[in-house]
Coordinates of C-alpha atoms in Angstrom, one line a residue:
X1 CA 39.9 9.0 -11.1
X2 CA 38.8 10.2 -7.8
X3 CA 36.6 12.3 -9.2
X4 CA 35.0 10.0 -11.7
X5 CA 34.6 7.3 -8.8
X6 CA 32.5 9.9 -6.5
X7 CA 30.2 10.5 -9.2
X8 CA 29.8 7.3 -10.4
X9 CA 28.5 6.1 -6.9
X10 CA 26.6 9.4 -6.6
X11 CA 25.1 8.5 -9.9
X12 CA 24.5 5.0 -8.4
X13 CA 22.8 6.1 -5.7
X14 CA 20.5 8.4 -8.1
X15 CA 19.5 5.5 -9.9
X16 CA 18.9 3.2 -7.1
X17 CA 16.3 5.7 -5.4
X18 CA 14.3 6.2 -8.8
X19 CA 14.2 2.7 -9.3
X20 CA 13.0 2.1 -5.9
X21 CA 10.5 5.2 -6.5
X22 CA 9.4 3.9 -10.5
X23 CA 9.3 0.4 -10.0
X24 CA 5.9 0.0 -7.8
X25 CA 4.5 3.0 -9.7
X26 CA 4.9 0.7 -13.1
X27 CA 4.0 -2.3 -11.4
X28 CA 0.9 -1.2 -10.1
X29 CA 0.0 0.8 -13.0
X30 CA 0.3 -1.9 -15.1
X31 CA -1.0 -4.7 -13.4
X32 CA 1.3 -7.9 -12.3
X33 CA -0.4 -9.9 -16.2
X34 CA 1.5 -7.0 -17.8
X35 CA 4.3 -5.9 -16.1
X36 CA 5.1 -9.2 -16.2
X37 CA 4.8 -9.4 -19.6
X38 CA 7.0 -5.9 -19.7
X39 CA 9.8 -7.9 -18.1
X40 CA 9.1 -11.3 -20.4
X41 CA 9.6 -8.7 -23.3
X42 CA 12.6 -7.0 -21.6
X43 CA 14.9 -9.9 -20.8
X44 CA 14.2 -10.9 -24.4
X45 CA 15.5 -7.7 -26.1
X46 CA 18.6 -8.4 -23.3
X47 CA 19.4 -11.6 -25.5
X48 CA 19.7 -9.2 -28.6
X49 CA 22.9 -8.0 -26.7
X50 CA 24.6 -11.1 -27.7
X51 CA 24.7 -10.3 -31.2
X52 CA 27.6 -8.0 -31.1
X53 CA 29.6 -11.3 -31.4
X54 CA 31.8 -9.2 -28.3
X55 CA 32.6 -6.7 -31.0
X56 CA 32.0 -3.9 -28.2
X57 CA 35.2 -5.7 -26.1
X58 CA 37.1 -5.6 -28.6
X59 CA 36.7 -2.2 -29.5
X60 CA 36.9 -1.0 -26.1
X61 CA 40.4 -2.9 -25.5
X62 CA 42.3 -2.0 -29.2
X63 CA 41.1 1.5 -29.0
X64 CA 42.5 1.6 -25.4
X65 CA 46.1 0.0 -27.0
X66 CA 45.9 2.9 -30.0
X67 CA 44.6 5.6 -28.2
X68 CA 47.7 6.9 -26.3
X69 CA 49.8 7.0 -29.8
X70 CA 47.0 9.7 -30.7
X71 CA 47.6 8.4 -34.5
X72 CA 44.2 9.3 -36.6
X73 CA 44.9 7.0 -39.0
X74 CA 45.1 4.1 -36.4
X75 CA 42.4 5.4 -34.1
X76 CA 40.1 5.9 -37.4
X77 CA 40.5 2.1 -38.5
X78 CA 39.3 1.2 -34.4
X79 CA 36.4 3.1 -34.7
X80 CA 35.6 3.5 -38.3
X81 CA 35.7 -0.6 -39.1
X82 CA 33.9 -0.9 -35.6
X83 CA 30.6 1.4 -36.7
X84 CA 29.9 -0.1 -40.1
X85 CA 30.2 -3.5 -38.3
X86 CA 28.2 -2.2 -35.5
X87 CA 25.5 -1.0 -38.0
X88 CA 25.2 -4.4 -39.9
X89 CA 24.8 -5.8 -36.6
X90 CA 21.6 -3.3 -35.9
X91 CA 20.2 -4.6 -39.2
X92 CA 20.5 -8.4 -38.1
X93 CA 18.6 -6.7 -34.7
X94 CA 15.8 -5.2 -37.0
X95 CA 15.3 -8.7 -39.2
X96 CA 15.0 -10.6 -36.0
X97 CA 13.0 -8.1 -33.7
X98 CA 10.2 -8.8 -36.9
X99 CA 10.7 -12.4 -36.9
X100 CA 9.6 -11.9 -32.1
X101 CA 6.5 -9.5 -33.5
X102 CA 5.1 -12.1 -35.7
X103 CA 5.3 -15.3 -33.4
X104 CA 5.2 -13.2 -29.9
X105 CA 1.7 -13.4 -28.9
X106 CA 1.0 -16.5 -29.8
X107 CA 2.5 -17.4 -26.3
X108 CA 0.0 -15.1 -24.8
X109 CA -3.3 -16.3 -23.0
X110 CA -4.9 -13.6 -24.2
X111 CA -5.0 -13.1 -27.9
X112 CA -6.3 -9.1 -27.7
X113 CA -3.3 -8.5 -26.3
X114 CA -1.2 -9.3 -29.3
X115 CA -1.2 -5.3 -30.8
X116 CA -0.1 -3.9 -28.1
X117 CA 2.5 -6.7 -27.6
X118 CA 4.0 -6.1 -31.7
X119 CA 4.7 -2.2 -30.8
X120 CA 6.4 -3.0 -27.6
X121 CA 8.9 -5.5 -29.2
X122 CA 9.7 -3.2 -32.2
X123 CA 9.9 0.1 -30.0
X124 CA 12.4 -1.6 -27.8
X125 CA 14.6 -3.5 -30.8
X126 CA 14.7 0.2 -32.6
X127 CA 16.2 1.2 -29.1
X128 CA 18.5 -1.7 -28.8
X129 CA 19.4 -1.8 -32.8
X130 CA 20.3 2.2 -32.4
X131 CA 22.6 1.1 -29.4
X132 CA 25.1 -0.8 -31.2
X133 CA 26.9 1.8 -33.2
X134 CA 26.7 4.0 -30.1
X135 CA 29.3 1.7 -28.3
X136 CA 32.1 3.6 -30.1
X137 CA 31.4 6.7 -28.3
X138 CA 31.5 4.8 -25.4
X139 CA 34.3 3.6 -26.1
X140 CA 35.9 6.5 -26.4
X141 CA 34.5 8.3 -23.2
X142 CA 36.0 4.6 -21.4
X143 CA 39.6 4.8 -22.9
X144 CA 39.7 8.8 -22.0
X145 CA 38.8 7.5 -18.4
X146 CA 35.6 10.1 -18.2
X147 CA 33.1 7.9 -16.7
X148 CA 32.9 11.2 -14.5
X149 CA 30.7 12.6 -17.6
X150 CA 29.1 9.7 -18.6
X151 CA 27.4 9.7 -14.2
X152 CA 26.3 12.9 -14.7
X153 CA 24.1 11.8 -17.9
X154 CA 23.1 9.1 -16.0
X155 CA 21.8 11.0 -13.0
X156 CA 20.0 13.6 -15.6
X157 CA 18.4 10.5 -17.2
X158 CA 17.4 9.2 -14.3
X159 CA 16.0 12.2 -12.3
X160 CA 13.8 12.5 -15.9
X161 CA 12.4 9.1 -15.5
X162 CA 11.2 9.4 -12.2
X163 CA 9.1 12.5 -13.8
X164 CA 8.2 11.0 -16.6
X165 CA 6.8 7.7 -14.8
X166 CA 4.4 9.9 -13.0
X167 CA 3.6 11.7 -15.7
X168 CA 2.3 8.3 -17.5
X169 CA 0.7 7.2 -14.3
X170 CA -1.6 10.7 -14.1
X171 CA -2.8 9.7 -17.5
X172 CA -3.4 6.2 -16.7
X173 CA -0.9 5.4 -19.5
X174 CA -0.1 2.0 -21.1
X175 CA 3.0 -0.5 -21.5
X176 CA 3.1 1.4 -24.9
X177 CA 3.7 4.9 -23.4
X178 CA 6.9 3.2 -21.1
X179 CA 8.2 2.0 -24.2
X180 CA 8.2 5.3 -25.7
X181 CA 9.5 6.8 -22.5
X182 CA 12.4 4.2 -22.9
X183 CA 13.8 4.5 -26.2
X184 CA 13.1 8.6 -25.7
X185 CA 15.6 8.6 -22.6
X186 CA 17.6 6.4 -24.3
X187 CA 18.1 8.5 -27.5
X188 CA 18.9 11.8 -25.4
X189 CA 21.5 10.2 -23.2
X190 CA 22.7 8.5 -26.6
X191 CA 23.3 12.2 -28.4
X192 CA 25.0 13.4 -25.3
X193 CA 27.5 10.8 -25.4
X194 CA 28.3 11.6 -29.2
X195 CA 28.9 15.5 -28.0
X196 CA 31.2 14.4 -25.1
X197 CA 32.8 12.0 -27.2
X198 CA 33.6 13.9 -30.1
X199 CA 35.3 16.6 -27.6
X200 CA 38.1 14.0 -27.8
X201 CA 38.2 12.5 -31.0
X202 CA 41.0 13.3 -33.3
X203 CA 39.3 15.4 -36.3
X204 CA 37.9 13.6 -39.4
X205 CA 38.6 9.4 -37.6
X206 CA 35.2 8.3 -38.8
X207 CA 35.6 8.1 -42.4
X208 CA 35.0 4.7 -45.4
X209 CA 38.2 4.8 -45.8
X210 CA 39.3 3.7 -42.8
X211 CA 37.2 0.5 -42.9
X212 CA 39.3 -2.5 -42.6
X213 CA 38.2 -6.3 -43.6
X214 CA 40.8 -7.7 -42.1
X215 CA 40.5 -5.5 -38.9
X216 CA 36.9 -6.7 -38.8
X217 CA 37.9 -10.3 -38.4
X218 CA 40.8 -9.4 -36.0
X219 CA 37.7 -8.0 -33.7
X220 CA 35.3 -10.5 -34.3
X221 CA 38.4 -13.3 -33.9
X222 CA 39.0 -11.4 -30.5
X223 CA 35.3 -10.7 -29.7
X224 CA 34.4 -14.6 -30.4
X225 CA 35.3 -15.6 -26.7
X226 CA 33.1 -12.6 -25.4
X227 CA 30.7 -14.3 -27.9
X228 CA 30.7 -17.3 -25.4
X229 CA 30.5 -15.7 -22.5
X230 CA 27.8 -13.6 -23.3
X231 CA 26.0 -17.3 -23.9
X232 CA 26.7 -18.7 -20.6
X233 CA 25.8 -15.7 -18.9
X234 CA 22.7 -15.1 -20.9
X235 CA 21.7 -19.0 -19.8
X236 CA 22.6 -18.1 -15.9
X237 CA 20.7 -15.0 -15.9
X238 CA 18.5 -14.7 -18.3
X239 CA 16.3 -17.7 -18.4
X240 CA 14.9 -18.0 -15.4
X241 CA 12.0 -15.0 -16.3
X242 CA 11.2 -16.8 -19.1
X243 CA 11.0 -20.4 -18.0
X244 CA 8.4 -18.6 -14.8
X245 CA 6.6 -16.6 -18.0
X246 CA 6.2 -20.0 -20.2
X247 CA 5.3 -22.7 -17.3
X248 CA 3.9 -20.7 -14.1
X249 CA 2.6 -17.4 -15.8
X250 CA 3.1 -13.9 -16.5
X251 CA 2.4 -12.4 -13.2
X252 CA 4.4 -15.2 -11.1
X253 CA 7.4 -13.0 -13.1
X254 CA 6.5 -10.1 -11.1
X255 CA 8.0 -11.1 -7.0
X256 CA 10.8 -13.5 -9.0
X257 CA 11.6 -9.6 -10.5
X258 CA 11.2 -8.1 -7.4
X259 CA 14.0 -10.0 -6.1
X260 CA 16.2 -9.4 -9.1
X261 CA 15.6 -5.8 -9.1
X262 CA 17.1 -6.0 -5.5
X263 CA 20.1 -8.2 -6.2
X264 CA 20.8 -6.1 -9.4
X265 CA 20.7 -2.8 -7.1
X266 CA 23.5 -4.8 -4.7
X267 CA 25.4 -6.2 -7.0
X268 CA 25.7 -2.9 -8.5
X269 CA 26.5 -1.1 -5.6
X270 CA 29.2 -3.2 -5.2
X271 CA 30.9 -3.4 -8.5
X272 CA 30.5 0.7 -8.7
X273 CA 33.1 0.5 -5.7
X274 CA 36.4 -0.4 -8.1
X275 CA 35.0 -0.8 -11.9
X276 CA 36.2 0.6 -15.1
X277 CA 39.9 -1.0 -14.5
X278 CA 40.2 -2.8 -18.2
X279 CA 41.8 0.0 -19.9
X280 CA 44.4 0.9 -17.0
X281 CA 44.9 -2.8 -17.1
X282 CA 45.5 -2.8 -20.9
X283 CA 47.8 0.1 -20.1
X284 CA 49.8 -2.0 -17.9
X285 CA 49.9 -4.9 -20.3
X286 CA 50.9 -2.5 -23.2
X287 CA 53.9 -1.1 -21.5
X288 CA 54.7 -4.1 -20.1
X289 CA 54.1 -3.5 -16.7
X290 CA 52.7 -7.1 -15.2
X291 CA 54.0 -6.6 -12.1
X292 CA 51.2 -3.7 -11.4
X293 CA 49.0 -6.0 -13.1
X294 CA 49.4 -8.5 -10.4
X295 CA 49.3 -6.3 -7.4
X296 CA 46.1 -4.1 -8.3
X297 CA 44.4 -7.6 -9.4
X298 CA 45.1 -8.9 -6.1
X299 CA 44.3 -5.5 -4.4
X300 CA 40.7 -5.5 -6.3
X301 CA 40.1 -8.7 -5.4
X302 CA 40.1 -8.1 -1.9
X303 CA 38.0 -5.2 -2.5
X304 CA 35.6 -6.8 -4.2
X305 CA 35.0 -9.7 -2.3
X306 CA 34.8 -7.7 1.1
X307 CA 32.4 -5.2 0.3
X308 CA 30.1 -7.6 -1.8
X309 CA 29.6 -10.0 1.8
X310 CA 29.0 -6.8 3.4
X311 CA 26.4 -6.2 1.1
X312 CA 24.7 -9.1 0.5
X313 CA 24.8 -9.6 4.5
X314 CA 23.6 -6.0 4.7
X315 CA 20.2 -7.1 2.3
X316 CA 19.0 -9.9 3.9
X317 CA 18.8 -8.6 7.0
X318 CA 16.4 -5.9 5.5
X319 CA 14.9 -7.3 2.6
X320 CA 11.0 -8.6 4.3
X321 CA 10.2 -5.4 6.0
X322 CA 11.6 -3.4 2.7
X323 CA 10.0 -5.4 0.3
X324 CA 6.6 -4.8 2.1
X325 CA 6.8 -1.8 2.6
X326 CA 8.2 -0.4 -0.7
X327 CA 5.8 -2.7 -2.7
X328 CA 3.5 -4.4 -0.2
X329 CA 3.6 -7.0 2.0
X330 CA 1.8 -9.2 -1.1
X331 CA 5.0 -9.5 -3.0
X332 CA 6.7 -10.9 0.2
X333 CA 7.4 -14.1 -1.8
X334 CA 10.0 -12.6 -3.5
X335 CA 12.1 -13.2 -0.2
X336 CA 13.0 -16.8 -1.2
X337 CA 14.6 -16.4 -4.4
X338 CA 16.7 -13.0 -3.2
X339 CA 17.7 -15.3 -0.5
X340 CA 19.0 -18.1 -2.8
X341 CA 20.6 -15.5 -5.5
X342 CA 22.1 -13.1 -3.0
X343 CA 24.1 -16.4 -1.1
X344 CA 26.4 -16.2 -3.9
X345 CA 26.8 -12.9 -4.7
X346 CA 30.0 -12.3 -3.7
X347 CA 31.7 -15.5 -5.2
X348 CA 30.2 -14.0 -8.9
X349 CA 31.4 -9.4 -7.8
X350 CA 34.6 -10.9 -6.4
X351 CA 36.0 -12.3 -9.8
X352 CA 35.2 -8.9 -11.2
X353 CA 38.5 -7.5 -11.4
X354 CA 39.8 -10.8 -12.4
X355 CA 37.3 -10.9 -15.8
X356 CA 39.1 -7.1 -16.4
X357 CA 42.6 -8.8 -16.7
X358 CA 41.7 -11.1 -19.0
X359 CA 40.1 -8.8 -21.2
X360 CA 43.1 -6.8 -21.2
X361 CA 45.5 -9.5 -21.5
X362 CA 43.7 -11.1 -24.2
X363 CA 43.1 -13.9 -22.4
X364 CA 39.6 -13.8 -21.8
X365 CA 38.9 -17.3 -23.8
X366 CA 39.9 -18.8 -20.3

């Protein structure tokens, strides 16, 4: 656990610097009409993440219940019934990633645009539709408590970004060649996972005959509240890009990201600090054990809500002189908005721990 904790923030802090080196490369490379139009396109393909119907949750949490018993039979029905929902899921991405590339640029000002617009969308649903059945190896790396591993990929991935981002801007590249640089990272770090994982799977667990209906609808039953949630936070945080993209423009998206991109980088920062608790927490609840469940919760809490004042403190006393400096002092407007969104940041990192527990208790339709 110690272990896995100093590389996750390690891995954090990896990230974080080639974000803060990629970002202005992209941005300027690509002009503020289409990066904003990058990030329009972006937090569109997030709302695809809803359609898992919180079958990744659910997977994650009766895996974790199974997994100590080590049974094959029980472990193959969690992950088996999981992928070949997971894959009809990817097919539901596919029909409605075609459905965005037919209607998509009619919301641009500029029709020439439109081309380039219908290979962006479909390279980035491919990416997100090849995801979904990916979340079982996840799953598996999360239950074995590894996240140690899954840093280490994570700070290769990233490290080959920063690379690959100058690479594209040396060629004067196009939103076309980040898309291609996205779903290629994303395919290598997915493969990786599948070798890690499989170091721990019991042999032969992902077979047809391990497919369950019934387990299917146990998940999906489960998953349904996650459902929700995913809805609510999709409205919170989500819509906001596209309301500025639809009413203001695409380049007014560009400081309103700036300032996200900042939060986001807090925010995780602080969660990195105590995260990856819902499977000791099932643990806890699976032996009984609500006592510990209690005291850690409360122990978290504190944790979380301490550091994430220190850090949102911490930002706004540096953001203006950061934000002109790291992408000039003409995106200082995306001051305001950090300042609004950062005020609450720790009322939203401190219930953190609390969201874990009721995920683990089955109580997360609260």
């Amino acid at each position: 656990m110690v272990r896995a904790a100093i590389l996750r923030n390690l891995a954090l802090i990896v990230t974080i610097i080639t974000s803060f080196i990629t970002l202005p490369l992209i941005i300027h490379l690509l002009g503020d009409n289409w990066y904003g139009i990058w990030v329009i396109v972006g937090t569109f393909m997030g709302y695809f993440g809803i359609i898992d119907f919180g079958l990744t949750s659910a997977t994650t949490r009766y895996l974790a219940i199974t997994w100590k018993e080590k049974n094959t039979e029980d472990i193959g029905k969690t992950l088996s019934t999981s992928l070949l929902g997971f894959c009809f899921l990817s097919l539901v991405i596919i029909a409605f990633s075609l459905i965005a590339m037919w209607v998509a640029p009619s919301f641009l000002e500029d029709p020439s645009t439109g081309p380039s617009l219908r290979i962006v969308i479909f390279i980035l649903a491919l990416d997100m539709a090849m995801a979904f059945p990916m979340a079982i190896f996840q799953a598996v790396i999360v239950v074995e408590l590894r996240n140690d591993i899954v840093a280490i990929l994570r700070m290769f991935q990233a490290v080959v970004k920063v690379g690959l981002v100058y690479w594209i801007v040396s060629i004067e590249g196009t939103i076309i060649h980040i898309a291609l640089m996205t779903i290629g990272l994303n395919i290598l770090m997915r493969m990786a996972l599948i070798v890690v994982a499989n170091r721990y799977l019991p042999a032969g667990v992902l077979r047809l005959k391990y497919f369950c209906k019934n387990t299917l609808k146990e998940y999906f039953h489960f998953g349904k509240f996650t459902f929700l949630g995913q809805i609510g936070d999709m409205i919170r945080f989500r819509v906001d890009v596209m309301v500025i993209g639809a009413m203001i423009g695409s380049s007014f998206v560009v400081p309103y990201n700036i300032a996200l991109e900042l939060l986001r980088m807090a925010t995780e920062a602080t969660s990195n600090v105590v995260t990856g608790t819902q499977p000791i927490f099932t643990k806890y609840y699976a032996e009984g054990r609500m006592d510990q469940v209690r005291e850690k919760l409360m122990f978290l809490t504190r944790i979380n809500v301490a550091v994430s004042t220190i850090f949102a403190c911490s930002l706004l006393l540096v953001a203006q002189p950061f934000i002109a400096i790291w992408v000039g002092p003409e995106y200082l407007s995306a001051f305001i908005p950090l300042m609004i969104l950062t005020a609450i940041m720790p009322i939203g990192v401190g219930q953190n721990s609390a969201v874990q527990v009721f995920y683990a208790l089955s109580k997360h339709r609260y």
